[in-house]
mmCIF file of C-alpha atoms in Angstrom:
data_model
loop_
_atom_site.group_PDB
_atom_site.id
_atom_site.type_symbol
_atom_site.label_atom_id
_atom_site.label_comp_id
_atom_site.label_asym_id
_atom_site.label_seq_id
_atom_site.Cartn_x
_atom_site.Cartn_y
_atom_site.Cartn_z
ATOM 1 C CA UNK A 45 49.977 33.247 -25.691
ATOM 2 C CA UNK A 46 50.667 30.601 -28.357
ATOM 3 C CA UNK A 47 52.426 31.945 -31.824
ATOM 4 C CA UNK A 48 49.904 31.224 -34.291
ATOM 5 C CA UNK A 49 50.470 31.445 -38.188
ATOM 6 C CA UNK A 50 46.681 31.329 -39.027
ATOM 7 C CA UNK A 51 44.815 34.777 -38.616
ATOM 8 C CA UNK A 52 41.732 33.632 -40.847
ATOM 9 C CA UNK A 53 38.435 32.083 -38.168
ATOM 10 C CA UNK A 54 36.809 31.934 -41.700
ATOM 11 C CA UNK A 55 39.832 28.985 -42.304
ATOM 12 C CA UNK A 56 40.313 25.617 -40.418
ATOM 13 C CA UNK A 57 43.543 26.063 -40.455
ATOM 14 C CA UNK A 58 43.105 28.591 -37.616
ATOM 15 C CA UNK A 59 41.299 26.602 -35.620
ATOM 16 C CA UNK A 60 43.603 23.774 -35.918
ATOM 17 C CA UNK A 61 46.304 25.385 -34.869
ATOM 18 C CA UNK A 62 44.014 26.245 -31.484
ATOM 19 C CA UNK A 63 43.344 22.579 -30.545
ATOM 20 C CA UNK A 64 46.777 21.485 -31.803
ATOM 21 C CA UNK A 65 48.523 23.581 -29.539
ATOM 22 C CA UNK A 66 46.052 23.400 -26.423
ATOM 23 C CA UNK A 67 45.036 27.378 -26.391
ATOM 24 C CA UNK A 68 41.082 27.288 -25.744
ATOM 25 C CA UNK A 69 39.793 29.576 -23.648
ATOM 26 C CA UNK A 70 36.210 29.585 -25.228
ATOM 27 C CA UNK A 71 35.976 26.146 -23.887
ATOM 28 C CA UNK A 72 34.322 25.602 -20.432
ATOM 29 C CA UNK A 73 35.406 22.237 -20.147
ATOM 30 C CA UNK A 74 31.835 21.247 -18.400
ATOM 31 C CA UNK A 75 28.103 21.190 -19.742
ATOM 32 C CA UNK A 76 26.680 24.558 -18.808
ATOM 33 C CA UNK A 77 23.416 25.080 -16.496
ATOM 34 C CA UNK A 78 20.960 26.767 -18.984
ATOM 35 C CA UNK A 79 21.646 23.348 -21.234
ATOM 36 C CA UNK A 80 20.909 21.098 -17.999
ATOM 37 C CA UNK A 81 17.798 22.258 -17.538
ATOM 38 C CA UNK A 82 16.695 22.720 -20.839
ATOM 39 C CA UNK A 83 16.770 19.143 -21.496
ATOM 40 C CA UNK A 84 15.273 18.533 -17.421
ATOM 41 C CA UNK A 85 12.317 20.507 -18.827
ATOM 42 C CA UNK A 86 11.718 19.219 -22.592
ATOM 43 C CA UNK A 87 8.614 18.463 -23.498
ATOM 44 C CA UNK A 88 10.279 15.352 -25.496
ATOM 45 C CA UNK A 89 14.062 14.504 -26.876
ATOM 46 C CA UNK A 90 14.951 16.067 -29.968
ATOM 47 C CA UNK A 91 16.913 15.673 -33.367
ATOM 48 C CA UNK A 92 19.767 18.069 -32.087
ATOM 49 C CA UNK A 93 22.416 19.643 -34.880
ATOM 50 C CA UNK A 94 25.368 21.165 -32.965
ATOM 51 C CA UNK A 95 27.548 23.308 -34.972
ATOM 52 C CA UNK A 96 31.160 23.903 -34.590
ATOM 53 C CA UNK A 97 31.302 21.598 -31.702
ATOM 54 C CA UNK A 98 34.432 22.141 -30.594
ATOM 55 C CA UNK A 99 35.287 19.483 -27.689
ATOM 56 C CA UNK A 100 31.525 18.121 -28.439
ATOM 57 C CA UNK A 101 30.802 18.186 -23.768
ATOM 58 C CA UNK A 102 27.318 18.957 -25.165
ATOM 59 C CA UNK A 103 27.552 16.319 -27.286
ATOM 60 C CA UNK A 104 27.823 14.007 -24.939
ATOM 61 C CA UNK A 105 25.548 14.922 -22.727
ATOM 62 C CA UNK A 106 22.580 15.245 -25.098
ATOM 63 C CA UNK A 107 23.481 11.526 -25.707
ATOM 64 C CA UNK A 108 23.896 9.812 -22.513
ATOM 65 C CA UNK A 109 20.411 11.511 -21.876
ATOM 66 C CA UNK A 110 18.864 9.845 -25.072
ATOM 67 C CA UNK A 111 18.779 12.289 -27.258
ATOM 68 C CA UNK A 112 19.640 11.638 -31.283
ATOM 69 C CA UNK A 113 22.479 13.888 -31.401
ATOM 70 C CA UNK A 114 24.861 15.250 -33.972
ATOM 71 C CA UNK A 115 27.830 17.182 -33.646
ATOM 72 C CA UNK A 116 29.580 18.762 -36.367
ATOM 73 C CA UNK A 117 33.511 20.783 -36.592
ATOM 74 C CA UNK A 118 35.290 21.787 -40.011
ATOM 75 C CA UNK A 119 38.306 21.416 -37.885
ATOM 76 C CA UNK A 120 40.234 17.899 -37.946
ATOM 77 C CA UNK A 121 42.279 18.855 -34.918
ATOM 78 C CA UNK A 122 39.071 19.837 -33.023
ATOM 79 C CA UNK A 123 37.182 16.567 -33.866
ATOM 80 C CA UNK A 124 40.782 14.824 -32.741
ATOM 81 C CA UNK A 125 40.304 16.706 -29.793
ATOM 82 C CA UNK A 126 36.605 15.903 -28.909
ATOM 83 C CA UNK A 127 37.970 11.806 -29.707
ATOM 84 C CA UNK A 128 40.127 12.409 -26.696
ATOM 85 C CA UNK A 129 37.833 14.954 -24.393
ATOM 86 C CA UNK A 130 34.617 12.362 -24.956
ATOM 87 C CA UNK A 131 35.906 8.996 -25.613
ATOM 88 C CA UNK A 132 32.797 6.675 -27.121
ATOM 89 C CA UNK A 133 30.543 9.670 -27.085
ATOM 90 C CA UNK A 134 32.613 10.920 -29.807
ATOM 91 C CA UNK A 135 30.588 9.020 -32.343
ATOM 92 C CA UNK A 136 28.231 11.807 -32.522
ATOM 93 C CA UNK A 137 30.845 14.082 -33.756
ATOM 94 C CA UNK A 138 31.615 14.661 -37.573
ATOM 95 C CA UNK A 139 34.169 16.377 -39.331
ATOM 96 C CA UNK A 140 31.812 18.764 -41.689
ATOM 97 C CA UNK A 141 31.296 22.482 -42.517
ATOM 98 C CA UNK A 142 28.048 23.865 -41.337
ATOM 99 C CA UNK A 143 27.175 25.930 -44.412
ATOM 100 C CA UNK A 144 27.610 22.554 -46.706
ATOM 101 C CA UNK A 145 26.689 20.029 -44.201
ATOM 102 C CA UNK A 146 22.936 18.036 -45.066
ATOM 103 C CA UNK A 147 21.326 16.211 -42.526
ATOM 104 C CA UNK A 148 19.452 12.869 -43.272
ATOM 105 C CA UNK A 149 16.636 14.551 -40.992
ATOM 106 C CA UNK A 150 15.919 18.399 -40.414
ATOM 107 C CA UNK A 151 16.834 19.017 -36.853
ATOM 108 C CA UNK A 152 14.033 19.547 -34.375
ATOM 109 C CA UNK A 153 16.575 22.382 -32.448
ATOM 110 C CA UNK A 154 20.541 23.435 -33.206
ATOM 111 C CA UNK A 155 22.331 24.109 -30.445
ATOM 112 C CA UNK A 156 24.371 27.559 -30.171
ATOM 113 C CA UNK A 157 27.480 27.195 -28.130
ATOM 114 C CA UNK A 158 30.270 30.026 -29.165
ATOM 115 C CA UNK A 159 29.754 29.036 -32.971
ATOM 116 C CA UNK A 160 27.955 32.698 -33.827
ATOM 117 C CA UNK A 161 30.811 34.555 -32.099
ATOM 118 C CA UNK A 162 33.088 32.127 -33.591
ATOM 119 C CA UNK A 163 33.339 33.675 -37.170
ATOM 120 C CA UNK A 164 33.744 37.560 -38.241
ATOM 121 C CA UNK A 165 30.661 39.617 -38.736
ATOM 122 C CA UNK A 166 30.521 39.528 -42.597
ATOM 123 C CA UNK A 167 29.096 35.964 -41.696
ATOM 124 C CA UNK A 168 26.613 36.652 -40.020
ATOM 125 C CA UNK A 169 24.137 36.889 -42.345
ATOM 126 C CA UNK A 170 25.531 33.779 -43.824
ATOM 127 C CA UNK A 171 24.764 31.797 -40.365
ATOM 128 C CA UNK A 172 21.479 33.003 -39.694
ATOM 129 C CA UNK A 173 20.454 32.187 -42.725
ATOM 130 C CA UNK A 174 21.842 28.723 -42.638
ATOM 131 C CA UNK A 175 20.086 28.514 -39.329
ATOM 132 C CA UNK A 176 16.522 29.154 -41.096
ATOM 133 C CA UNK A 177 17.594 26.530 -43.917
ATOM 134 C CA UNK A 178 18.403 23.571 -41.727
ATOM 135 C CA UNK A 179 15.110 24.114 -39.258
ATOM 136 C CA UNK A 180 11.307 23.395 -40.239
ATOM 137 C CA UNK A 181 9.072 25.471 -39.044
ATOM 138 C CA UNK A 182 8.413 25.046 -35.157
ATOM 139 C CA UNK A 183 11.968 24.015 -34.924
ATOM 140 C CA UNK A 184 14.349 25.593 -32.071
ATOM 141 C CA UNK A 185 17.310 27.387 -31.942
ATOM 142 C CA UNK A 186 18.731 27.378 -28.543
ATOM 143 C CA UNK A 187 21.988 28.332 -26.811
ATOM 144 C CA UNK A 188 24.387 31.083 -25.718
ATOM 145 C CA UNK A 189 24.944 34.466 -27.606
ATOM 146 C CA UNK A 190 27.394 36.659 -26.782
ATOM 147 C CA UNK A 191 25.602 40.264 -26.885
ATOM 148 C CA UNK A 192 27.235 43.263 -25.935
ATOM 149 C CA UNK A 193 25.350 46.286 -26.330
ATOM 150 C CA UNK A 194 28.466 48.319 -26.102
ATOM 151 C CA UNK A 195 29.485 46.144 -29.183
ATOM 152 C CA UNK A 196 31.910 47.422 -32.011
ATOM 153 C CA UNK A 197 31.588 45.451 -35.083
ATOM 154 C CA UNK A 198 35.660 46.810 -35.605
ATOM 155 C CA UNK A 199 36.502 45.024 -32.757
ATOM 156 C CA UNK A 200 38.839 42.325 -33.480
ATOM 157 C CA UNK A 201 38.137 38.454 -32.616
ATOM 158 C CA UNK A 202 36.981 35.557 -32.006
ATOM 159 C CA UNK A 203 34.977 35.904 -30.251
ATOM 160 C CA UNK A 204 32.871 38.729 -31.910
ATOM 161 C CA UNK A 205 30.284 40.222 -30.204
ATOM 162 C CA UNK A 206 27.469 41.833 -31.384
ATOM 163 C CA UNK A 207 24.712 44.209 -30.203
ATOM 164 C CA UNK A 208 21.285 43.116 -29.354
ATOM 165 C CA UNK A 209 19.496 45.655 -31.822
ATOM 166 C CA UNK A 210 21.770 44.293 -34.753
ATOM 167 C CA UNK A 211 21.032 41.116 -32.939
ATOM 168 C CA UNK A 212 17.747 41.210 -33.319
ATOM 169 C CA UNK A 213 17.347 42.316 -36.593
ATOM 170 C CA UNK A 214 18.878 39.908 -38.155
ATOM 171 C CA UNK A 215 17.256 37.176 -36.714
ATOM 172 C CA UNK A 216 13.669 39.033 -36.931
ATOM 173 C CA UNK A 217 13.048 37.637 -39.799
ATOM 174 C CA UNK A 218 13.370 33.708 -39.793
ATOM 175 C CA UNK A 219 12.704 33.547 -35.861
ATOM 176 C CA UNK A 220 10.662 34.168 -33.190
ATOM 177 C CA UNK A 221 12.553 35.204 -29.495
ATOM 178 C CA UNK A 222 11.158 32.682 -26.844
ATOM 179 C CA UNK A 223 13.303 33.325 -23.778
ATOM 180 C CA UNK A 224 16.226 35.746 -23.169
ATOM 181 C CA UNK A 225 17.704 35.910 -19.675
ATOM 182 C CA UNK A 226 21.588 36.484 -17.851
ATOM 183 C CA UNK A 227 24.025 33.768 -18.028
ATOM 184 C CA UNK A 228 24.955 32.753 -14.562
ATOM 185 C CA UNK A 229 27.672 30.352 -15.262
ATOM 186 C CA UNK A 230 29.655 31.942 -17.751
ATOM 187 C CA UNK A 231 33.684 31.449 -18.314
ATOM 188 C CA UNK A 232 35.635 34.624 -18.282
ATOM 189 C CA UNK A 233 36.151 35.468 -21.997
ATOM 190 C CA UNK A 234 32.303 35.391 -22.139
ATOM 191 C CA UNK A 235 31.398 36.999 -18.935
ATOM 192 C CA UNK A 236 28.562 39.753 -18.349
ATOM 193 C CA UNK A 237 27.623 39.638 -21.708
ATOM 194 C CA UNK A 238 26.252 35.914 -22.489
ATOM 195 C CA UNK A 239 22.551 35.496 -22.782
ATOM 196 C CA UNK A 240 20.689 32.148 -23.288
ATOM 197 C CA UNK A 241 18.445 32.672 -25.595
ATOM 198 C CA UNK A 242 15.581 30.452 -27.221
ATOM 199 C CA UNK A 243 14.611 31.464 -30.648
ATOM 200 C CA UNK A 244 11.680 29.393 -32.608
ATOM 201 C CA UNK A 245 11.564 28.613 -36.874
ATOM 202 C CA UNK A 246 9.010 30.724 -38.216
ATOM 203 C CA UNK A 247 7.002 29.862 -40.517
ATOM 204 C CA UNK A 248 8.686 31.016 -44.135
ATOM 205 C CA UNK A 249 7.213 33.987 -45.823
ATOM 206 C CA UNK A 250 8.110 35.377 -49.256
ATOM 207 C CA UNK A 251 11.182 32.260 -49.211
ATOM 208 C CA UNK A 252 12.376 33.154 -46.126
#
């Protein structure tokens, strides 16, 4: 394992140091299934906000298929990275933090790829409720979340898992669970306890 001066997820610096020196192993390094045939079966293309992109695959593929697509990293080394991983695709990649970033247009779905396990659980409330900012009502959530229900909120990361009844209450609120099932084709850091999950916007009740 690389020696690493940056301990901090909650810092770019940390994941700068990641891409910089090559040491990735969240990264799949391929567009998974679940994403594949969510956009087969769309109803329609959609405004798509991808946070913490990393190497921006997804990216990619959401526009080759036509979809208006945009791709965000607080990490200069990662967008650097995603330059070289995607070549002209890498247009749809920006160097922004999430919890500042403003869209010209509210997304019509963000897509969740290793971005919620990404940062430590004090955040958590922070994302989700970033999440329920950025999307209208109707809006989609949709992606991979690493649930464990064997979880330990002490345990130390990235990634962080968390359990699905602390999973679901925090997201009770803003969303509504659409489809939860296995993750066939996940990488080994992630494996037998990935779900793909499709959460939609509720509509907001007492400013939520």
């Amino acid at each position: 394992m690389a020696d690493f001066v940056s301990r901090d997820p909650n810092n770019s610096c940390f994941w700068d140091e990641r891409f910089s020196k090559n040491f990735t192993p969240w990264d799949k390094g391929a567009v998974p299934q679940d994403l594949r045939d969510f956009v087969l079966t769309a109803t329609g293309k959609m405004r798509t906000l991808i946070p913490g992109c990393g190497n921006g695959y997804e990216a990619a593929f959401l526009a080759q298929a036509g979809w208006d697509v945009t791709a965000i990293d607080f990490s200069p080394a990662a967008v650097k990275s995603a330059q070289m991983a995607i070549g002209e695709w890498s247009r749809h990649v920006v160097e922004a933090d999430f919890f500042e970033y403003q869209p010209a247009q509210a997304p019509e779905l963000i897509y969740e790829r290793a971005f919620f396990c990404a940062l430590p659980p004090v955040r958590r409330q922070d994302i989700v409720q970033r999440w329920a900012e950025l999307l209208p009502p109707g809006a989609l959530l949709a992606g991979y979340f690493f649930v464990d229900t064997n979880a330990d909120a002490s345990k130390k990361g990235p990634p962080f898992s968390i359990s699905d009844q602390v999973w679901q209450e925090l997201m009770a609120p803003h969303f509504t669970l659409l489809t939860d099932r296995a993750v066939n084709d996940s990488i080994a850091v992630f494996e037998g306890r990935e779900r793909w999950q499709i959460w939609q916007r509720r509509h907001a009740t007492n400013g939520q």
